[in-house]
mmCIF file of C-alpha atoms in Angstrom:
data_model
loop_
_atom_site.group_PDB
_atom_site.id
_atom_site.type_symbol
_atom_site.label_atom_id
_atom_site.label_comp_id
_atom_site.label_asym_id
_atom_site.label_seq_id
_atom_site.Cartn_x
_atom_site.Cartn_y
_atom_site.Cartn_z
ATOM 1 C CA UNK A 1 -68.094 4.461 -12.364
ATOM 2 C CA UNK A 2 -65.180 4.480 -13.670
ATOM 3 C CA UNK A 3 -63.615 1.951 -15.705
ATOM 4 C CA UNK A 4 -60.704 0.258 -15.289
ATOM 5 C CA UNK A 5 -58.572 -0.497 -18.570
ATOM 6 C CA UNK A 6 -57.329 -4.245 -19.101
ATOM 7 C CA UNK A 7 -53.888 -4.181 -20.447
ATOM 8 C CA UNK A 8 -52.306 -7.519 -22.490
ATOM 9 C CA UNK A 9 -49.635 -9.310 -21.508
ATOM 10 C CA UNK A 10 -46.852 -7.754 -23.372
ATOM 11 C CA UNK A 11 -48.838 -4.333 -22.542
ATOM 12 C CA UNK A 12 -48.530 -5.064 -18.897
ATOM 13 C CA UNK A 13 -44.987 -5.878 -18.691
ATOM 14 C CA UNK A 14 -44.145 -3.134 -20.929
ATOM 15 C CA UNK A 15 -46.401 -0.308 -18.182
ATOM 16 C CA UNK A 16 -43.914 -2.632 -15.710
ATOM 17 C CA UNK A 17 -40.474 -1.711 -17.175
ATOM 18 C CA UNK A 18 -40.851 2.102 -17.798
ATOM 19 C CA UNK A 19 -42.413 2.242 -14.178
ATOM 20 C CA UNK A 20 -39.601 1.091 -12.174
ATOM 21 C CA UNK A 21 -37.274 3.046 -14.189
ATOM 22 C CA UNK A 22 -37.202 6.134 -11.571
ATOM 23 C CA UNK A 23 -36.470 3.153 -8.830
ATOM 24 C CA UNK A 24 -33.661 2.042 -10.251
ATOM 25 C CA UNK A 25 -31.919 5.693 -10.881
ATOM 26 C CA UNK A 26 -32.672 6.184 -8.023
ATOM 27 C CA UNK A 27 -31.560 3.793 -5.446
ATOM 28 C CA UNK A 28 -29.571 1.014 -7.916
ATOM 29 C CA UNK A 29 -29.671 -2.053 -8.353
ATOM 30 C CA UNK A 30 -28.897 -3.841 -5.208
ATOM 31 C CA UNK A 31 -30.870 -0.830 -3.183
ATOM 32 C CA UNK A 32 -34.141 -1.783 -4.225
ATOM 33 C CA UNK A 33 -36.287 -4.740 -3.267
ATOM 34 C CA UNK A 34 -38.937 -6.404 -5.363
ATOM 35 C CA UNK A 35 -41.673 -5.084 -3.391
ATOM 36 C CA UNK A 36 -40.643 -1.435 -3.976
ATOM 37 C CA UNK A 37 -40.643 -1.866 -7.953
ATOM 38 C CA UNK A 38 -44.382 -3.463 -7.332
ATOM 39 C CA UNK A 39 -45.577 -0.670 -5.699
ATOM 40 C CA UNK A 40 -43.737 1.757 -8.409
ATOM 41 C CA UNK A 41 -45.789 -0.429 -10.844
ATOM 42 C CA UNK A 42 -48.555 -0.629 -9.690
ATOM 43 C CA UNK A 43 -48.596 -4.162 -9.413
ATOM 44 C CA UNK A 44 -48.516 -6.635 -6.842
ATOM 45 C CA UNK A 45 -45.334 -8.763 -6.460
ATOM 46 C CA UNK A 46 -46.703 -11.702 -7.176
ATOM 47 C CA UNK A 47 -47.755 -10.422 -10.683
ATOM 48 C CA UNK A 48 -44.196 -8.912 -11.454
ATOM 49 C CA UNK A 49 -42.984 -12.427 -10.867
ATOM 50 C CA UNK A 50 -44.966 -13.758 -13.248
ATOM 51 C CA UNK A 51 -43.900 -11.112 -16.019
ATOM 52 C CA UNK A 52 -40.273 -11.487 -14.578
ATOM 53 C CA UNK A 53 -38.538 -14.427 -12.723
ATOM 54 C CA UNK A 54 -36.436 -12.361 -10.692
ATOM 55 C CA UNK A 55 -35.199 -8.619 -9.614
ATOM 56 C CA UNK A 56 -32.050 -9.072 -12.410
ATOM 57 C CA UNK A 57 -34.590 -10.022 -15.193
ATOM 58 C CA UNK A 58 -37.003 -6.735 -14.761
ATOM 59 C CA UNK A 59 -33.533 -4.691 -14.216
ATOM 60 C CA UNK A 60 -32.413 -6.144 -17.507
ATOM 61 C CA UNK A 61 -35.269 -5.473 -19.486
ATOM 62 C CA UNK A 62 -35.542 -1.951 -18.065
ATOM 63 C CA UNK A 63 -32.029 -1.651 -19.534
ATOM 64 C CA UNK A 64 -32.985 -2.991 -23.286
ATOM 65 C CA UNK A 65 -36.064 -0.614 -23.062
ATOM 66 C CA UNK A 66 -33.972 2.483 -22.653
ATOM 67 C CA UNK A 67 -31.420 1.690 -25.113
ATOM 68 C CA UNK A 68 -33.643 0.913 -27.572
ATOM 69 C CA UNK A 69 -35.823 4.490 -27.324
ATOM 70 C CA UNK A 70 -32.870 6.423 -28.127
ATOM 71 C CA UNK A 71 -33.489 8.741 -31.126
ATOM 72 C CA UNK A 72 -33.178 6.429 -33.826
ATOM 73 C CA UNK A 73 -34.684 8.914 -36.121
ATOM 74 C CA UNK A 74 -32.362 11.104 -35.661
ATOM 75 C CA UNK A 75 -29.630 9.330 -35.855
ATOM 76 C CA UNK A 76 -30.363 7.919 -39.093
ATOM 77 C CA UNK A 77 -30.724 10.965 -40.998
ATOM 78 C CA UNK A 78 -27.690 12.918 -39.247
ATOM 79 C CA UNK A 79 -26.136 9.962 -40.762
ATOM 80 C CA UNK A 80 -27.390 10.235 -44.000
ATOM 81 C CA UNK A 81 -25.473 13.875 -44.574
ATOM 82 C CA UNK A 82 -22.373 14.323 -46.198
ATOM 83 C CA UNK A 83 -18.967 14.633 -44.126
ATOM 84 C CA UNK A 84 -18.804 18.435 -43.589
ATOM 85 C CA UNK A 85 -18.182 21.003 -41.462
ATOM 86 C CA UNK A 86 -22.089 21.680 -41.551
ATOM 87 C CA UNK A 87 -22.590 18.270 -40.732
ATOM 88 C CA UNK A 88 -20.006 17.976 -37.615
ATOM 89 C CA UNK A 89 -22.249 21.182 -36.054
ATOM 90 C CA UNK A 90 -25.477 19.546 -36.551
ATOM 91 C CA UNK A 91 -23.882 16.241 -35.021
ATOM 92 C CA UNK A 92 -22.158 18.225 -32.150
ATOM 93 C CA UNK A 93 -25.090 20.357 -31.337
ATOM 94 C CA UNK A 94 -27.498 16.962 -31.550
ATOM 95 C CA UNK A 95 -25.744 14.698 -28.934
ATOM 96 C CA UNK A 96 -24.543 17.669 -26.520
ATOM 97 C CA UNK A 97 -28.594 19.016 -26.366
ATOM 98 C CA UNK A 98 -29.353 15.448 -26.115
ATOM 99 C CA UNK A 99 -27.727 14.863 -23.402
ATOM 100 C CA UNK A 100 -28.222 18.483 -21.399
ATOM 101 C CA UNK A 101 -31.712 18.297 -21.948
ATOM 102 C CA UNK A 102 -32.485 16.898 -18.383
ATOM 103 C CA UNK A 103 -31.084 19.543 -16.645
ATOM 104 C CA UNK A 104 -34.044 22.196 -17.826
ATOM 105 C CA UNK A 105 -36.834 19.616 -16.470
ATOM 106 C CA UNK A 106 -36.778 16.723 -14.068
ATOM 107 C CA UNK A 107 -39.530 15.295 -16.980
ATOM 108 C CA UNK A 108 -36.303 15.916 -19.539
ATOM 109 C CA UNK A 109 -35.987 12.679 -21.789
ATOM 110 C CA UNK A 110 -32.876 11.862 -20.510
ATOM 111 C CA UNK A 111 -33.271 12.790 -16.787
ATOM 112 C CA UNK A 112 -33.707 8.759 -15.913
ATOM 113 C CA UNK A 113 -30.800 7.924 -18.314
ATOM 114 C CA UNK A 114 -28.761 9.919 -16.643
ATOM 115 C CA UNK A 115 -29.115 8.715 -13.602
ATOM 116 C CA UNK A 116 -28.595 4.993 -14.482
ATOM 117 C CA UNK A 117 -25.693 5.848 -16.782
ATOM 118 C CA UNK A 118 -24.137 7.216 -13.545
ATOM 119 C CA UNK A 119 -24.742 4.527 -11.418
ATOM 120 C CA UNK A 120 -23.565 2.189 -14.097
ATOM 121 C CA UNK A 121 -20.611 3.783 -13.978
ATOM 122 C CA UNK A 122 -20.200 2.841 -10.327
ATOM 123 C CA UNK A 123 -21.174 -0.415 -11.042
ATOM 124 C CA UNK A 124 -20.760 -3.126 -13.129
ATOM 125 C CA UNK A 125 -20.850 -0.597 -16.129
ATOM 126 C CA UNK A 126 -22.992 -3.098 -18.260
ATOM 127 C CA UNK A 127 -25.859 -0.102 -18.781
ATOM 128 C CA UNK A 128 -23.397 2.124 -19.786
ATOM 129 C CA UNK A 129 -21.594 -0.018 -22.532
ATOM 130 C CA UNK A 130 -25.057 -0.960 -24.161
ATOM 131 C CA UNK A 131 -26.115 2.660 -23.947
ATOM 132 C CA UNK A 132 -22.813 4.329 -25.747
ATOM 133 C CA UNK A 133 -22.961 1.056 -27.979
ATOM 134 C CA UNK A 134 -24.602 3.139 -30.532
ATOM 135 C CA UNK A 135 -22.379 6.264 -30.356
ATOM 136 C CA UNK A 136 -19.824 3.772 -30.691
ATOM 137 C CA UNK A 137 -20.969 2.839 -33.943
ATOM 138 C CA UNK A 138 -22.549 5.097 -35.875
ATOM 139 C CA UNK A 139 -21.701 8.799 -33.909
ATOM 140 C CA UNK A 140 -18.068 8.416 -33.688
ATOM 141 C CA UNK A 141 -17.507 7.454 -37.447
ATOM 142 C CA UNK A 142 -19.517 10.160 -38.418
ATOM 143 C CA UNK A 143 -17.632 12.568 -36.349
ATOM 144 C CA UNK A 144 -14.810 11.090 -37.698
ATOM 145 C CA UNK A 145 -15.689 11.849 -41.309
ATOM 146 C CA UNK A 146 -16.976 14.950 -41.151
ATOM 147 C CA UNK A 147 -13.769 15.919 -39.595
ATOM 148 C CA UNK A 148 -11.738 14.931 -42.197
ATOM 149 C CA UNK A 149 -14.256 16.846 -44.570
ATOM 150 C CA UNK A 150 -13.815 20.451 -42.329
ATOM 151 C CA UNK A 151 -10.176 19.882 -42.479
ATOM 152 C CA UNK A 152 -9.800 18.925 -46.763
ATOM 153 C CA UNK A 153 -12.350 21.717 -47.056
ATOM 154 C CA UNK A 154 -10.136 24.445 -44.561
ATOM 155 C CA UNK A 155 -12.729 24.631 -42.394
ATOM 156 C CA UNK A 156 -10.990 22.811 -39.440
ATOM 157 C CA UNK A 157 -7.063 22.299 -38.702
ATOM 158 C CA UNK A 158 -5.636 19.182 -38.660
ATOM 159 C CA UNK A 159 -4.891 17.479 -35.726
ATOM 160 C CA UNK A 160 -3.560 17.478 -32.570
ATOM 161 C CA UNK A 161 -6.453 16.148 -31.483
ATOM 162 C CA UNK A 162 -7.594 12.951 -32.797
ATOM 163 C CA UNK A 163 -11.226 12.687 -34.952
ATOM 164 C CA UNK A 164 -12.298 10.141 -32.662
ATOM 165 C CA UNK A 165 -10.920 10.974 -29.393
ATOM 166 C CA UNK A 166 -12.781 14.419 -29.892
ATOM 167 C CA UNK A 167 -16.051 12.501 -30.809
ATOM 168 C CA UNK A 168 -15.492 11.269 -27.145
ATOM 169 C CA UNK A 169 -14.545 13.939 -25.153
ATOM 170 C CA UNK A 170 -17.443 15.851 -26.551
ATOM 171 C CA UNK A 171 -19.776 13.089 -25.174
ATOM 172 C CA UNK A 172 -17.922 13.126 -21.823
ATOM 173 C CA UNK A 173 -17.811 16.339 -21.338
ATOM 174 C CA UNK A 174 -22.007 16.372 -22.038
ATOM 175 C CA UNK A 175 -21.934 13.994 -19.352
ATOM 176 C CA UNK A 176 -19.951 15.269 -16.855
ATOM 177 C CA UNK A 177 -22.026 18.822 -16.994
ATOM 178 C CA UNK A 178 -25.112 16.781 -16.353
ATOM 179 C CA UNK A 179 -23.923 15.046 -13.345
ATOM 180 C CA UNK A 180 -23.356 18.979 -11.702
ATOM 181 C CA UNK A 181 -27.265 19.687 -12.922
ATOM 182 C CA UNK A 182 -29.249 17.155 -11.941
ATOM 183 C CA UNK A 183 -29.983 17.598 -8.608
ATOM 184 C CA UNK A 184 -32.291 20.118 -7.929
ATOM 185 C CA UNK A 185 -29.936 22.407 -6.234
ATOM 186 C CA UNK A 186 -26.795 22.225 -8.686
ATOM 187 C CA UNK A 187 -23.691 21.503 -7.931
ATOM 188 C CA UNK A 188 -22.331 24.269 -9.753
ATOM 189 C CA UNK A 189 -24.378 27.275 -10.654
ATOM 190 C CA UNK A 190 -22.819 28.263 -14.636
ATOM 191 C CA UNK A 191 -25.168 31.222 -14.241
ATOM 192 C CA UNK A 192 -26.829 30.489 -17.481
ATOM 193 C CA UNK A 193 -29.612 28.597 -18.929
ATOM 194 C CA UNK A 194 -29.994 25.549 -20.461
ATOM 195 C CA UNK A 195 -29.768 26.182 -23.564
ATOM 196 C CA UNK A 196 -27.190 28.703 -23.585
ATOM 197 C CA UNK A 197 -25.357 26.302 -21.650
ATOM 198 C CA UNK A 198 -25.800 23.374 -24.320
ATOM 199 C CA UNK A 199 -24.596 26.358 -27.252
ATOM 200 C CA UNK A 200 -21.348 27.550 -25.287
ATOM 201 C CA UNK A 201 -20.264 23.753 -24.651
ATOM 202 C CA UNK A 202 -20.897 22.818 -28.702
ATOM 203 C CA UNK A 203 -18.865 26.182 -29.341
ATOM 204 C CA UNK A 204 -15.958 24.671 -27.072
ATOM 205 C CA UNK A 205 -16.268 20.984 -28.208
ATOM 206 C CA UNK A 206 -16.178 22.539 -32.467
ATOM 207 C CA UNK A 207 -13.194 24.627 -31.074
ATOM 208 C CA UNK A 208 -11.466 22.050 -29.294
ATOM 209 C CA UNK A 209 -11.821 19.787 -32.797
ATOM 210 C CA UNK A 210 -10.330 22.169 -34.398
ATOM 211 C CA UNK A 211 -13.051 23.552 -36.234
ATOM 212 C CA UNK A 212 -12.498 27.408 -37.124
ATOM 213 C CA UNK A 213 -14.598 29.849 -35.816
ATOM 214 C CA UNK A 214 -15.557 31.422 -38.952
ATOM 215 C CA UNK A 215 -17.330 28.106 -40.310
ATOM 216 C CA UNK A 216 -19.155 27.418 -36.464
ATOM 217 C CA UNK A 217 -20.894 30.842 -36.974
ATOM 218 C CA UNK A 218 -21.892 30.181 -40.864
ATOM 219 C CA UNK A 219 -23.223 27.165 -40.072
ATOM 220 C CA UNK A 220 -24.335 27.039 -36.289
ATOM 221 C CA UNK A 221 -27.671 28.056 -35.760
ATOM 222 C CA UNK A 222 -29.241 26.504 -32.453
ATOM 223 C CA UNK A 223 -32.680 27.177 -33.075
ATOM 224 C CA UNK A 224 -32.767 26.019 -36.734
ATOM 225 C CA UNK A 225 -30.733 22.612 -36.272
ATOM 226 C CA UNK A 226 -33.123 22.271 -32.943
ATOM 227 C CA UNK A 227 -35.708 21.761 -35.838
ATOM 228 C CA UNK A 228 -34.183 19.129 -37.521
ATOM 229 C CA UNK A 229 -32.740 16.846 -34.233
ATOM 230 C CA UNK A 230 -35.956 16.368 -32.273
#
């Protein structure tokens, strides 16, 4: 016989949020009814209302939930390096294979993400500003620093392009390459894999920043760094 698990309350609304993830990517907000995100659930309706009062509720705490599994981790010791040019690879390299990683596998961390950062973006853009909150505040600055480290140390030139501007555009251009890989026949073929894909966009991000190609290939070693941002 087999036996069925009994799951707590928090437990139960918890197996509730990360299920109705997919629905959300997938169809939005306003494209999915209640009784959809039961049956992704496994729930009946009348148990999702008593978890959550109402369709915005659930869709809000699926939000928090994905925010808040970001790699934390990670984060905090990329931030606890010195400004340097060595530094500004391993940050580069961390949020660009972060980001790319969904298009080698539909089960890809950030696959969902993805797919509600885009639709946020066609939206209200709420899911989107909590999401890049963090890169806001702790990414950017870093960038920003280690920057100005490459550049006192002549590893990078100065300028045009502004420390924090390239943070972005780094990010954005992450993004954007994404949004042509995540169907399952892509929108443009880069005739390359995944990861070489993810290594030839850090190499034109570091460029672009004005980081000299001499200190990328002393200190840019995909595999290694791989290592230290999981």
């Amino acid at each position: 016989m087999k036996t069925t698990i009994k799951l707590s309350g928090e437990e139960r609304r918890a197996a509730i949020v990360k299920a109705v993830r997919r629905v959300f990517a997938d169809k939005g907000f306003d494209g999915t009814t209640t009784r959809e995100l039961a049956e992704a659930a496994g729930v009946s309706e009348a148990l999702l209302f008593k978890h959550f009062p109402n369709k915005e509720a659930l869709f809000a705490a699926m939000q928090e939930s994905c925010c808040d599994e970001q790699s934390a981790g990670a984060v905090e010791r990329l931030n606890a390096l010195e400004p340097s040019a060595s530094t500004l690879v391993l940050l580069v390299h961390f949020l660009v294979s972060r980001v790319l990683t969904g298009c080698a596998s539909d089960e890809g961390g950030q696959t969902i993400p993805n797919r509600l950062m885009l639709r946020s973006l066609a939206e209200d853009g709420e899911f989107a500003r909590t999401w890049l909150r963090q890169l806001a505040s702790c990414w950017i600055p870093k960038v920003e620093e280690s920057l100005r480290a490459a550049v006192a140390a002549g590893d990078a030139a100065d300028g045009p392009v502004l420390p924090g501007l390239g943070g972005w555009f780094t990010h954005h251009l992450a993004a954007m390459l994404t949004t042509h890989l995540m169907h399952d026949k892509p929108v443009v073929d880069y005739g390359v894999p995944c990861e070489r894909l993810i290594e030839q966009t850090v190499w034109f991000a570091l460029r672009g920043m004005g980081l000299k190609e001499q200190a990328i290939r002393r200190h840019y070693n995909p595999k290694a760094l791989a290592l230290f941002t999981r």
